[in-house]
Coordinates of C-alpha atoms in Angstrom, one line a residue:
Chain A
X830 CA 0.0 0.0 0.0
X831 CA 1.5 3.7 -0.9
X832 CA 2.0 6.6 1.3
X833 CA -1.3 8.5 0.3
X834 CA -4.0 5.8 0.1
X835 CA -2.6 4.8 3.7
X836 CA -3.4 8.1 4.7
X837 CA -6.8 8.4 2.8
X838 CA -8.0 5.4 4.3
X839 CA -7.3 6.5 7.9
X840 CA -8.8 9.4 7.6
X841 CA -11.8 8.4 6.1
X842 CA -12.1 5.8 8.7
X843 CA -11.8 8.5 11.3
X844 CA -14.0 10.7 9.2
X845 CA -16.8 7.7 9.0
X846 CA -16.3 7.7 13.0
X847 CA -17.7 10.9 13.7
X848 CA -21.3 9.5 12.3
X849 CA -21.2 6.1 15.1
X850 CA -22.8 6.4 18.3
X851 CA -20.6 7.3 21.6
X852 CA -20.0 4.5 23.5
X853 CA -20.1 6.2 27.3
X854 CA -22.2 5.1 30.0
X855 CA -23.2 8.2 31.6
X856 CA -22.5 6.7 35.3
X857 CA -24.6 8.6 37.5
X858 CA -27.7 8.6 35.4
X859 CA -27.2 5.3 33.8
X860 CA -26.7 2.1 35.2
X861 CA -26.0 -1.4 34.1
X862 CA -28.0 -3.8 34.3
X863 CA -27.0 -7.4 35.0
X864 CA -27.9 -11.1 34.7
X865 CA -30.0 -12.7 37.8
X866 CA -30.0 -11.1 41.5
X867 CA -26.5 -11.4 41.8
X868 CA -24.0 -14.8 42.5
X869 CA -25.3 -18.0 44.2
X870 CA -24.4 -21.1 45.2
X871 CA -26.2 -24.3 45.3
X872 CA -24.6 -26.5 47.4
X873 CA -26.8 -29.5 46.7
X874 CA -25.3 -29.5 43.3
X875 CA -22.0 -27.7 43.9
X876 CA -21.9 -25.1 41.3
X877 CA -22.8 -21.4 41.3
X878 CA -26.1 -19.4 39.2
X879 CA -24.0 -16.5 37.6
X880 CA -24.2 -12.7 38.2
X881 CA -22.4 -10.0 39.9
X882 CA -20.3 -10.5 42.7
X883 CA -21.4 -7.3 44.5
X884 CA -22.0 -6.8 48.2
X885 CA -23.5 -10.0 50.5
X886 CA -27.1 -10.6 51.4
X887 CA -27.6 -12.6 54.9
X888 CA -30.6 -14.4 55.6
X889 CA -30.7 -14.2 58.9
X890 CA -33.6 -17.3 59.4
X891 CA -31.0 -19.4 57.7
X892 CA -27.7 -18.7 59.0
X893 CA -26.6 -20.9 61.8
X894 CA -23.2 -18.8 62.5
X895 CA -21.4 -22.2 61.8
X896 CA -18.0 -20.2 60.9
X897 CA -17.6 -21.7 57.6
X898 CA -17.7 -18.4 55.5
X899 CA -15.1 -17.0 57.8
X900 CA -12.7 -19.7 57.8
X901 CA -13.3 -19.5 54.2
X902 CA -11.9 -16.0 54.1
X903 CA -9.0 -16.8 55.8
X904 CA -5.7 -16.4 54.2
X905 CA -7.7 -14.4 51.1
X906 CA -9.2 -10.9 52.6
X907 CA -10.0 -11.9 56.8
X908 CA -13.0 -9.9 56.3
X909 CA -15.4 -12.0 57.8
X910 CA -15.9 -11.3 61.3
X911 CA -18.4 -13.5 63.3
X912 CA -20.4 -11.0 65.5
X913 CA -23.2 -11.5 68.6
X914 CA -26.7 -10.3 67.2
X915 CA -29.5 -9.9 70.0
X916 CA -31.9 -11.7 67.8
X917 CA -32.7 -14.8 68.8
X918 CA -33.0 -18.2 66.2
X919 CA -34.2 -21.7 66.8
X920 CA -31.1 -22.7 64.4
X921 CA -28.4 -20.2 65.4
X922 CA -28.0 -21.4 69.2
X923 CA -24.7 -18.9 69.8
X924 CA -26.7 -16.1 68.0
X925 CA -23.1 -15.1 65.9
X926 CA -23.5 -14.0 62.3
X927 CA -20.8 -12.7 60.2
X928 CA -19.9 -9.3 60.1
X929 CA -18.2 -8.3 56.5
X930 CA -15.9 -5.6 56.0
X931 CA -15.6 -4.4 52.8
X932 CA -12.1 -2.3 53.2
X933 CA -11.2 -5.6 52.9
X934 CA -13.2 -7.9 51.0
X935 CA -12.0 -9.0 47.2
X936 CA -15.3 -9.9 46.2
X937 CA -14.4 -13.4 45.2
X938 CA -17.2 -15.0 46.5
X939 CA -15.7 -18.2 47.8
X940 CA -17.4 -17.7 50.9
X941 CA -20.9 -17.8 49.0
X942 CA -19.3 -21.5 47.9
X943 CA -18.8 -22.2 51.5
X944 CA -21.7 -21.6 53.2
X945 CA -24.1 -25.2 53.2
X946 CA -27.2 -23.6 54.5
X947 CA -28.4 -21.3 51.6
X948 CA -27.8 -18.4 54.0
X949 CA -25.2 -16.0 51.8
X950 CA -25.9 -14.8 48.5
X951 CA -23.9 -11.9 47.3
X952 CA -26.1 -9.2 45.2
X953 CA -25.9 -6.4 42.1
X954 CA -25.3 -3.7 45.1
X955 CA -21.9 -2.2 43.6
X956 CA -21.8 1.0 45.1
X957 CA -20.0 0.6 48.5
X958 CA -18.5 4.1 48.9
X959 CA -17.8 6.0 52.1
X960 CA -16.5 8.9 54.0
X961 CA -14.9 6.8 57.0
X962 CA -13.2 3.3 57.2
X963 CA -15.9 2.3 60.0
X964 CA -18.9 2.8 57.4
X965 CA -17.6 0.2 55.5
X966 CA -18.1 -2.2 58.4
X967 CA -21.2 -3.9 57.3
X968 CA -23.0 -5.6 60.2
X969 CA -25.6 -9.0 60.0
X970 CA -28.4 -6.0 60.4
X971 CA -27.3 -3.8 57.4
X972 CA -26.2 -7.5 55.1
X973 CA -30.3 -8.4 55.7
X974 CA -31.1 -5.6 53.7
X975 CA -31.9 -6.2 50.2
X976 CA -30.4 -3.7 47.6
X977 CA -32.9 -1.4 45.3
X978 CA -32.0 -2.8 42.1
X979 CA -32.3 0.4 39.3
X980 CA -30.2 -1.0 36.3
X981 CA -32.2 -1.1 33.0
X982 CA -29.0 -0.1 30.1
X983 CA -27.6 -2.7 28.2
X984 CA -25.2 -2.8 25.2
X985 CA -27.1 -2.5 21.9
X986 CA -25.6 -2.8 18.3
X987 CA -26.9 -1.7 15.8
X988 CA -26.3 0.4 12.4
X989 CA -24.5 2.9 13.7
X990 CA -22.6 1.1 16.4
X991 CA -22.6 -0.1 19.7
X992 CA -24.2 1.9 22.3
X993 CA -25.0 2.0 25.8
X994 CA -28.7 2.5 24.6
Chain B
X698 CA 64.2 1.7 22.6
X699 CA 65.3 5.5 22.1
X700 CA 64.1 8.1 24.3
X701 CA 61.9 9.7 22.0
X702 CA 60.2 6.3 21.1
X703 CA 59.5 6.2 24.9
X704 CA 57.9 9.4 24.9
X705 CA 55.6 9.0 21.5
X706 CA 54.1 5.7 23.8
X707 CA 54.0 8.2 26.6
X708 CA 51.7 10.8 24.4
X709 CA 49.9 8.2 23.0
X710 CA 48.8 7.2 26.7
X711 CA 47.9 10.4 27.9
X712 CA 46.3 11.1 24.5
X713 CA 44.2 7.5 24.8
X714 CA 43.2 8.6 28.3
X715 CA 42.2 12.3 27.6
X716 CA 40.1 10.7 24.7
X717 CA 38.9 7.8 26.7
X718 CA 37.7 10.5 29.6
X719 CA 36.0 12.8 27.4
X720 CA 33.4 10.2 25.8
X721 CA 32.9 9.1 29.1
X722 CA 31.5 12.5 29.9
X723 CA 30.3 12.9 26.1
X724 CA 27.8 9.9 27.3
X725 CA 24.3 11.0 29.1
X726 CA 22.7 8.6 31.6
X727 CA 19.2 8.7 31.8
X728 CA 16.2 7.1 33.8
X729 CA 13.3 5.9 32.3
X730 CA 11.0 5.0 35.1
X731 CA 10.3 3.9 37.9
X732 CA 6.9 6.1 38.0
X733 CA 5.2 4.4 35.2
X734 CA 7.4 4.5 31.9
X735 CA 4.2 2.8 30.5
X736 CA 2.5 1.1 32.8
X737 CA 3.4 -0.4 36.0
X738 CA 6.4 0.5 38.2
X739 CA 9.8 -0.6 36.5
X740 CA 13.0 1.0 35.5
X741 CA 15.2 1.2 33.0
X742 CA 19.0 3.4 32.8
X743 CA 20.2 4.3 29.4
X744 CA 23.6 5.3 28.5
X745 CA 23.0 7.9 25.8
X746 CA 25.9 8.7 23.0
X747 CA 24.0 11.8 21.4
X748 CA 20.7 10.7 19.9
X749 CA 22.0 6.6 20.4
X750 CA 21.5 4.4 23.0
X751 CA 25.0 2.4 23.9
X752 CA 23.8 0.5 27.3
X753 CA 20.7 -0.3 28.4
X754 CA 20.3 -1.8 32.3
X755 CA 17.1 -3.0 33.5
X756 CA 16.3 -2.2 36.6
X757 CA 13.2 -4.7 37.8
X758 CA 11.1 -6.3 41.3
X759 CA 9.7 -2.7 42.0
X760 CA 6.3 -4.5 42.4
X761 CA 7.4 -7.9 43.4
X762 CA 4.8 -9.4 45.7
X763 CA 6.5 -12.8 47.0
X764 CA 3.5 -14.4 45.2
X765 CA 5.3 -17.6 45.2
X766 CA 6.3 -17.6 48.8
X767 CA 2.4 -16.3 49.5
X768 CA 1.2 -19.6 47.7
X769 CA 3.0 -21.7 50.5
X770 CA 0.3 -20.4 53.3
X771 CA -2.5 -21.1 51.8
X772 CA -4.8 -24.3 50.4
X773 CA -5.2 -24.8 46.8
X774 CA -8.2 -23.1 46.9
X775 CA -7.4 -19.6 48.8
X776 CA -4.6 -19.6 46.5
X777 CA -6.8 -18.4 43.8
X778 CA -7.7 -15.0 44.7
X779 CA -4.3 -14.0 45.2
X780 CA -2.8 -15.2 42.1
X781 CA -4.9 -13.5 39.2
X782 CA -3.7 -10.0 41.0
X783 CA -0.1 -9.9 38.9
X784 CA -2.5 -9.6 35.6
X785 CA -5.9 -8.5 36.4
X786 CA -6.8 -7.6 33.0
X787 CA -5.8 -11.3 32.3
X788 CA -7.0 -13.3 34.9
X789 CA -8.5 -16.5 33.6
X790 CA -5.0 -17.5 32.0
X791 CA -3.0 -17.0 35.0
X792 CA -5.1 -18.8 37.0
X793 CA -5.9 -21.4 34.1
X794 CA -2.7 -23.1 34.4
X795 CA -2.8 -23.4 37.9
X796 CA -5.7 -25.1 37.9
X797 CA -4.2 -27.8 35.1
X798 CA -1.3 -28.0 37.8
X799 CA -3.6 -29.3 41.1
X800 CA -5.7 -31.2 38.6
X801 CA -2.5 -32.9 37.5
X802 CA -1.2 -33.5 40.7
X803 CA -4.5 -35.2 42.7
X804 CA -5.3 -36.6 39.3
X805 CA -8.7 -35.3 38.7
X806 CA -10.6 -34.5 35.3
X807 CA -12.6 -31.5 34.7
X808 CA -16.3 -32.2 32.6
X809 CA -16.2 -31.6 29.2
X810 CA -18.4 -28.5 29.5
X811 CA -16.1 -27.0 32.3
X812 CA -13.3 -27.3 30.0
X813 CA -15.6 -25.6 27.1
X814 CA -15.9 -22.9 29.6
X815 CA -12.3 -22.3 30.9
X816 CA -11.4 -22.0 27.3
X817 CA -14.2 -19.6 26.3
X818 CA -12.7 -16.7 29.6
X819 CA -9.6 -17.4 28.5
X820 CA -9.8 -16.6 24.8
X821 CA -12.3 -13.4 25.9
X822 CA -9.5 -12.6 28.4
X823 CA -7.1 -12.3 25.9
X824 CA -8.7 -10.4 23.7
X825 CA -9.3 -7.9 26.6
X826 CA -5.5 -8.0 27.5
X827 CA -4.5 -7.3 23.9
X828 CA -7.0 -4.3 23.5
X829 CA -5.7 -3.1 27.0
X830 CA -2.6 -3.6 25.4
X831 CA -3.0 -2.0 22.2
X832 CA -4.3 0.9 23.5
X833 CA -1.9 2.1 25.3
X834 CA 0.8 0.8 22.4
X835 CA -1.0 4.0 20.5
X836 CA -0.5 6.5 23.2
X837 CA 3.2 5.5 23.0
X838 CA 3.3 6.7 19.9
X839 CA 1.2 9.7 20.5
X840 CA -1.4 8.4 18.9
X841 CA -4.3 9.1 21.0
X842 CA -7.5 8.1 18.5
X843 CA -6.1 4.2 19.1
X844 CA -6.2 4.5 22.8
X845 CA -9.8 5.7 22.3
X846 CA -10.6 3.5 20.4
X847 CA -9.9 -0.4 22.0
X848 CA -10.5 1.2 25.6
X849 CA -14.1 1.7 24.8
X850 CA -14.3 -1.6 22.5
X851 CA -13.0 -3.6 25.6
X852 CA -16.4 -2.9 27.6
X853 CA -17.5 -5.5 24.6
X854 CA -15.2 -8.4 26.0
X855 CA -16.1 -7.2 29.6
X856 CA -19.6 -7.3 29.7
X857 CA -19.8 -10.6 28.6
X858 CA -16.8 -11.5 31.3
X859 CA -19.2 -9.6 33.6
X860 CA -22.5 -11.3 32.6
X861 CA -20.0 -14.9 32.9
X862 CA -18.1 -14.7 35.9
X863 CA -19.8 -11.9 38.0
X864 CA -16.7 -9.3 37.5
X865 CA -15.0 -7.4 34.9
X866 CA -11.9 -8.3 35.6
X867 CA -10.4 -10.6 38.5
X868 CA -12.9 -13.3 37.9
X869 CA -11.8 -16.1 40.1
X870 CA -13.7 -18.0 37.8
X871 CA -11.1 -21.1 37.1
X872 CA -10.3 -23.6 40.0
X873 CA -9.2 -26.2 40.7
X874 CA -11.9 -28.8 39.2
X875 CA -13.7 -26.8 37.0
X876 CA -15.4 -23.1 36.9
X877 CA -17.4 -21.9 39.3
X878 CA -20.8 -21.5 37.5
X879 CA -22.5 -22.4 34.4
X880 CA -23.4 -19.6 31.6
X881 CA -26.3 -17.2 31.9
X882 CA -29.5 -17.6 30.0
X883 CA -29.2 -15.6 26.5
X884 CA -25.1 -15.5 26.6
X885 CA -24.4 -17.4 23.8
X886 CA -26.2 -15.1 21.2
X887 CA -25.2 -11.6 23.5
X888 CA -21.3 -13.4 23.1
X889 CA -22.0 -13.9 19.2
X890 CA -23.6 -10.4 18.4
X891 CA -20.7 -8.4 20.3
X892 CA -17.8 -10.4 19.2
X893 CA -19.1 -10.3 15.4
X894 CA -19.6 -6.2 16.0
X895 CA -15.9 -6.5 17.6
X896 CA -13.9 -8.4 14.8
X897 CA -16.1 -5.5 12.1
X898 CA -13.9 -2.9 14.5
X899 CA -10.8 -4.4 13.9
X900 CA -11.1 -4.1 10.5
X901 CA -11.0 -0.7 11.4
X902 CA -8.2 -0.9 13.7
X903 CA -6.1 -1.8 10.8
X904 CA -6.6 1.1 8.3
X905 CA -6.6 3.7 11.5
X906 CA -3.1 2.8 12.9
X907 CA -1.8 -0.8 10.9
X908 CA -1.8 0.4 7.5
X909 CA -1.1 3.8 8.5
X910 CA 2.1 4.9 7.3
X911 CA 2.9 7.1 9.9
X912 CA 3.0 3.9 12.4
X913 CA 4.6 2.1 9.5
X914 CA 7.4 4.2 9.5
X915 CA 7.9 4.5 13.0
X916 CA 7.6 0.6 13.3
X917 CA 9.1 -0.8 10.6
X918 CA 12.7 -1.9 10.7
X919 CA 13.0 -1.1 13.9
X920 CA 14.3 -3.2 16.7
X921 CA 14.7 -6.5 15.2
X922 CA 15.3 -9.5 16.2
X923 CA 16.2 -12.4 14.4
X924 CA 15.3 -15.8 14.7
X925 CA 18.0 -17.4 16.1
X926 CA 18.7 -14.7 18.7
X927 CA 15.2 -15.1 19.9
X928 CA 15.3 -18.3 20.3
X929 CA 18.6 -18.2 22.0
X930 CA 17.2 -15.2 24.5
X931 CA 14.0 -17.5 25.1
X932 CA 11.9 -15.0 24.4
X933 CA 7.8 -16.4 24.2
X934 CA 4.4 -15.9 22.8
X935 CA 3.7 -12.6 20.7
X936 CA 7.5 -12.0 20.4
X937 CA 9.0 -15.1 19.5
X938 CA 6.0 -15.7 16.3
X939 CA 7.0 -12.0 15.5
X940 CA 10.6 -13.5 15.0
X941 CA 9.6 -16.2 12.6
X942 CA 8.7 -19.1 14.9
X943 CA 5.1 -20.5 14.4
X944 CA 5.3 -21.8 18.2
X945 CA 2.1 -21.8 20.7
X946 CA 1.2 -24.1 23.3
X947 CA -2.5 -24.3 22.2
X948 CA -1.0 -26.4 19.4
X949 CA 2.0 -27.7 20.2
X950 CA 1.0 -29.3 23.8
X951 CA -3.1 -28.8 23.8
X952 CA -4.6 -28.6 27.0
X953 CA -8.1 -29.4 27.9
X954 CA -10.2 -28.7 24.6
X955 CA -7.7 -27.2 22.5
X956 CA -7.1 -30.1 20.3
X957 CA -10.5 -30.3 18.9
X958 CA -10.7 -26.7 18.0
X959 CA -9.0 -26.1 14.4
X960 CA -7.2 -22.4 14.2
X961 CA -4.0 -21.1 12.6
X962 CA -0.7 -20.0 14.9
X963 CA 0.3 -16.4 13.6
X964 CA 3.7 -16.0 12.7
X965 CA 5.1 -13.4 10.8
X966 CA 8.9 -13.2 9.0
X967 CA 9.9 -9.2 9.1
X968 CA 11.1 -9.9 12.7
X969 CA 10.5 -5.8 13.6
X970 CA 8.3 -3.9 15.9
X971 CA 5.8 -4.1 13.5
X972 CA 5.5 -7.7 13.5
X973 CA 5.5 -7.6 17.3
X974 CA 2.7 -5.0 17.5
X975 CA 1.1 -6.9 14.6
X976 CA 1.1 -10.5 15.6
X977 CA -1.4 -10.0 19.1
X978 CA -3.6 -7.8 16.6
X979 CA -3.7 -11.0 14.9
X980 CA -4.4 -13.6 18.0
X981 CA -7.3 -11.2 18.9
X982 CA -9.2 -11.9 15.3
X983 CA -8.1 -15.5 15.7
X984 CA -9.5 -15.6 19.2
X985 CA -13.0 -14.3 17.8
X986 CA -12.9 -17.5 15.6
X987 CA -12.0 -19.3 18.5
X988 CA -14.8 -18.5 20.5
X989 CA -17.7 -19.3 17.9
X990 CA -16.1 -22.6 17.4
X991 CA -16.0 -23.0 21.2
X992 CA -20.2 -21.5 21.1
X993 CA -20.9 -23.8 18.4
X994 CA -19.1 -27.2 19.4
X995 CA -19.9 -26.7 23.3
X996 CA -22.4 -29.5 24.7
X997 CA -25.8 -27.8 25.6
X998 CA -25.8 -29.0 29.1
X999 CA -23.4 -30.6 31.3
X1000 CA -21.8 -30.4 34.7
X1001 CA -19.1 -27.7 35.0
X1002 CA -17.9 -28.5 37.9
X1003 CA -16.0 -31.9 39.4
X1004 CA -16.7 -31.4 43.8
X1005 CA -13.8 -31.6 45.7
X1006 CA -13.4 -30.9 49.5
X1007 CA -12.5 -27.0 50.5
X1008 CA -9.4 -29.0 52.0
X1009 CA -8.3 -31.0 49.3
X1010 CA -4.4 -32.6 50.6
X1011 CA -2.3 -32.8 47.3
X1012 CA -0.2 -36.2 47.2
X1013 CA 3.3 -36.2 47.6
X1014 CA 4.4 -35.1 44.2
X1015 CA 5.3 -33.1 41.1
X1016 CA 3.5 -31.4 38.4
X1017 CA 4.0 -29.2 35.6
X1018 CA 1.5 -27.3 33.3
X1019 CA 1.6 -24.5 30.7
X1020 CA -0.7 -22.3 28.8
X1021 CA -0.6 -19.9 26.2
X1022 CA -1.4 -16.0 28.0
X1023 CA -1.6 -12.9 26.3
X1024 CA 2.2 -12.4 26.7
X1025 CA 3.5 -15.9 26.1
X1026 CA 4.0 -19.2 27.8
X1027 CA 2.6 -19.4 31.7
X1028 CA 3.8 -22.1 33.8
X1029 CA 3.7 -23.6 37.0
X1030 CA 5.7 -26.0 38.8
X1031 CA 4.0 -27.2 41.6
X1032 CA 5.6 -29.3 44.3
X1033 CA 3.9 -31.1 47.1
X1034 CA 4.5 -32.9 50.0
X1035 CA 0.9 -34.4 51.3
X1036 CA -0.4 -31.4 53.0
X1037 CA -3.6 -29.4 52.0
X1038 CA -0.7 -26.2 51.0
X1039 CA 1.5 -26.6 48.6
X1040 CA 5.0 -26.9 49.4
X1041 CA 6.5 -25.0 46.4
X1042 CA 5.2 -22.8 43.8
X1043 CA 7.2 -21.9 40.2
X1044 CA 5.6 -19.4 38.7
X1045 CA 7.1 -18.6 34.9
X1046 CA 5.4 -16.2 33.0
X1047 CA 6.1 -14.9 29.8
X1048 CA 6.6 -11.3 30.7
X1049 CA 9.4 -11.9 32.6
X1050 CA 11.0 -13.6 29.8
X1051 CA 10.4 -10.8 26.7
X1052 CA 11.4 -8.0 28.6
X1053 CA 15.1 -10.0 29.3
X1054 CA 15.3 -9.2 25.2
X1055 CA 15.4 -5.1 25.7
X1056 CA 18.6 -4.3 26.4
X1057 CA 19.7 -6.3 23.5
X1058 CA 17.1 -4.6 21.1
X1059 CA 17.7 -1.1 22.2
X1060 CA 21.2 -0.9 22.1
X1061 CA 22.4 0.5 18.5
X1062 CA 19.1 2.6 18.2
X1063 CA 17.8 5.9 18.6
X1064 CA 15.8 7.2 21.8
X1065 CA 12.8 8.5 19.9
X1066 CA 12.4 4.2 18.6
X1067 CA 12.2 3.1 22.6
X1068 CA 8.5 3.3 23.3
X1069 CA 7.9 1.6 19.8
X1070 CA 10.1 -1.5 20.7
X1071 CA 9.8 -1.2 24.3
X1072 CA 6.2 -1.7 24.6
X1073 CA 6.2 -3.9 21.3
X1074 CA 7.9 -6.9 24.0
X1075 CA 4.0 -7.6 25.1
X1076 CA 5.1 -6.7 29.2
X1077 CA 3.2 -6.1 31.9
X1078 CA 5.8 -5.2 34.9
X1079 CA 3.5 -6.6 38.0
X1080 CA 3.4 -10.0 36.5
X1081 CA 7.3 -10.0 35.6
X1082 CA 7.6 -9.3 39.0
X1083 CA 5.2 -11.6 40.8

């Protein structure tokens, strides 16, 4: 190929450009939306239902502070605290339940894999931000809580290119 | 010997040593690095003779981890998390061979839609490496449309990593016995529709900043290495089929699947920079064909995953198992002696292996050709380092 088709072609392809749609997800405004409430693990079968690996979700009627999810963290983050919770369930005689601290946590979800009781699922809840290290502290009260799920873009293609919608 | 004679050696010495002491000082040292000289924290000192670079000496480990020595406190399985973190933007390959490794070693096999699976991040996480990759390859050469460009095409790759694994990048996806969950409904035709639209954009790619004779010129000729020294460095992957050497461990020893799937190795002859920035430009578009074989021949249901205890104890033993990653060959050597850790991990990775070749390409050429054959090596620092 010679010196001024090279160039022609380039620039045409960067002219052509200017005509595709932007692909930016305005942030703020936007937000993704994902597959399924977020990673879970069956442990009947011993695999996992895909989606994000956001924050955790603790059922508190099925957790029976066995430990298992915080030995699981051990040698990965040692976020996983187990905590005393005034409640008071027929299965969780010791009344502990984890306590997850996200200043640490990877997000890996290997405690989700570890826990046999259905009890810890982690959901599309992304935005974890804070002013203090001691908000990031989640305790078994605030994991109960289930996030308000507001993603509706996806990726669309089309004629004039890919898009967040 | 005459007097005179005696003092013409004399002159000559002095003369030889005046000489000898003013191209010393005619000589500039300078630091590239260690804040980020492309990406990651490493270092190199060149000795500059005006506009040419006579001595090159790497300075490496700014961001060494002790990953290996890490490996030896923790169980097969906790050993996951930590790994993928030299890489991030290619996670399932670092952690791929791994996996092979323990398999190997307590003798397990993974189902055949697990292995379908492994194969299909992989090949989607090198594509999102070489974009990664690529775009800041442009911004070297000032070329800042092509770092526009893949950085927004690689949200293609990682939504459908996202929608796979649960994260855009640092899966944890591959362990030991399998993946840790099965596709999504609706993935194969999302993966289909946004890897077709991606391979259209590399046709793109190439009249933008491949066939563009400013990168051409900048590119071409430059920093070459032949085969034979290439092959005597050890140098892997991108930069040693760049050389002339059609050599990659998805053909020559096929792991899990690979042996079933029928694709070309991409080699070129010119042995340049261009070939080196050319050749993963080339794995990506093969990769795309990769993956709608994998779509296509994949079973439609299947276990992914073989169950093994949280504490699984490794026999006594030996194993060793390689892969083909963005930047070359990955290994591991994995030694154990019966306990649920392992006693030794060897981690060789192919970044640590292409960047041994700089000094020997950069000596002899000008300053204004280092970014081009510096970042042409296919490194990433953190994972050199471990």
């Amino acid at each position: 190929m010679n010196t001024a088709s090279g160039f022609i072609r380039a620039l045409e392809s960067g002219t052509r450009h200017l005509f595709v749609k932007r692909f930016t997800l305005r942030y703020p405004e936007q937000k993704l939306k994902f597959v399924g409430d977020g990673y879970q693990f069956d442990p009947k079968k011993g695999v996992g239902i895909a989606g994000l690996r956001g924050r955790h979700i603790l059922f508190h009627d099925k957790c029976t502070g066995c430990q298992l999810c915080s030995i699981a963290c051990e040698g990965i983050a040692e976020a996983i605290a187990m905590v005393k919770v005034d409640e008071q369930w027929k299965q969780n005689k010791k009344s502990i339940m984890p306590q997850i601290d996200y200043g640490k946590c990877v997000f890996c979800g290997l405690c989700v894999d570890a826990c046999p009781f259905y009890a810890l699922y982690m959901t599309n809840d992304y935005e974890l931000s804070s002013y203090t290290k001691q908000h990031l502290i989640y305790t078994p009260s605030q994991l109960a809580i289930k996030p308000i799920d507001n993603g509706e873009v996806e990726i669309k293609i089309d004629s004039r290119g890919a898009s967040h919608g | 010997m005459s007097s005179l004679d005696e003092k013409i050696e004399e002159a000559k010495k002095l003369s030889m040593h005046i000489v000898k002491e003013s191209e010393e000082e005619k000589l500039m040292t300078l630091s590239v690095g260690p804040q980020h000289p492309g990406t990651g924290h490493f270092r190199f000192i060149i000795k500059l003779d005006g506009d040419y670079i006579v001595n090159v000496d790497l300075d490496l480990g700014y961001v060494h981890r002790g990953e290996e020595k890490m490996c030896e406190y923790r169980n097969y399985f906790t050993n996951i998390p930590h790994l993928e973190r030299p890489v991030i933007h290619d996670s399932a390959n670092i952690t791929y061979s791994y996996s092979l490794a323990v398999e190997d070693l307590i003798g397990i096999t993974v189902p055949r839609r697990g292995q379908f699976l492994r194969a299909l991040t992989s090949e989607l996480d090198r594509i999102n490496y070489t974009l990664y990759w690529l775009a800041i390859y442009g911004i070297f050469l000032g070329h800042s449309t092509m770092f526009m460009w893949p950085a927004a095409d690689r949200e293609l790759v990682l939504d459908l990593l996202e929608r796979l694994t649960g994260h855009r990048i640092t899966h944890a996806f591959n362990i030991p016995g399998g993946v840790r969950n099965d596709m999504p409904n609706n993935f194969k035709e999302k993966c289909l529709s946004q890897i077709n639209y991606l391979e259209k954009r590399l046709k793109e790619y190439e009249h933008i900043f491949y066939n563009n004779p400013l990168f051409r010129q900048r590119t071409e000729g430059v920093g070459v290495l032949s085969k034979e020294d290439a092959i005597k460095l050890g140098v892997t992957g991108s930069v040693l089929r760049a050389s002339g050497v059609p050599y990659d461990i998805r053909k020559v020893e096929p792991y899990d699947i690979y042996n079933e799937i029928d694709f070309n190795v991409q080699y070129m002859k010119t042995c340049d920079s261009f070939a080196r920035a050319y050749i993963p430009f080339l794995d990506v578009r093969e990769s795309c064909h990769i993956i709608r074989e994998l779509l296509d021949k994949m079973p439609e249901s299947g276990d992914v995953r073989e169950k093994l205890l949280s504490n699984i104890k490794g026999p006594p033993g030996e194993s060793f198992k390689r892969v083909e990653s963005g930047r070359g060959a990955l290994s591991y050597h994995l030694v154990s002696d019966g306990t649920s850790r392992p006693y030794r991990v060897k981690i060789s990775t192919g970044s640590f292996r292409n960047i041994i070749a700089l000094p020997f390409l950069l000596v002899g050429s000008k300053l204004g050709d280092m970014p081009a054959i510096y970042w042409s090596l296919n490194y990433w620092p953190i994972e050199a380092d471990r």
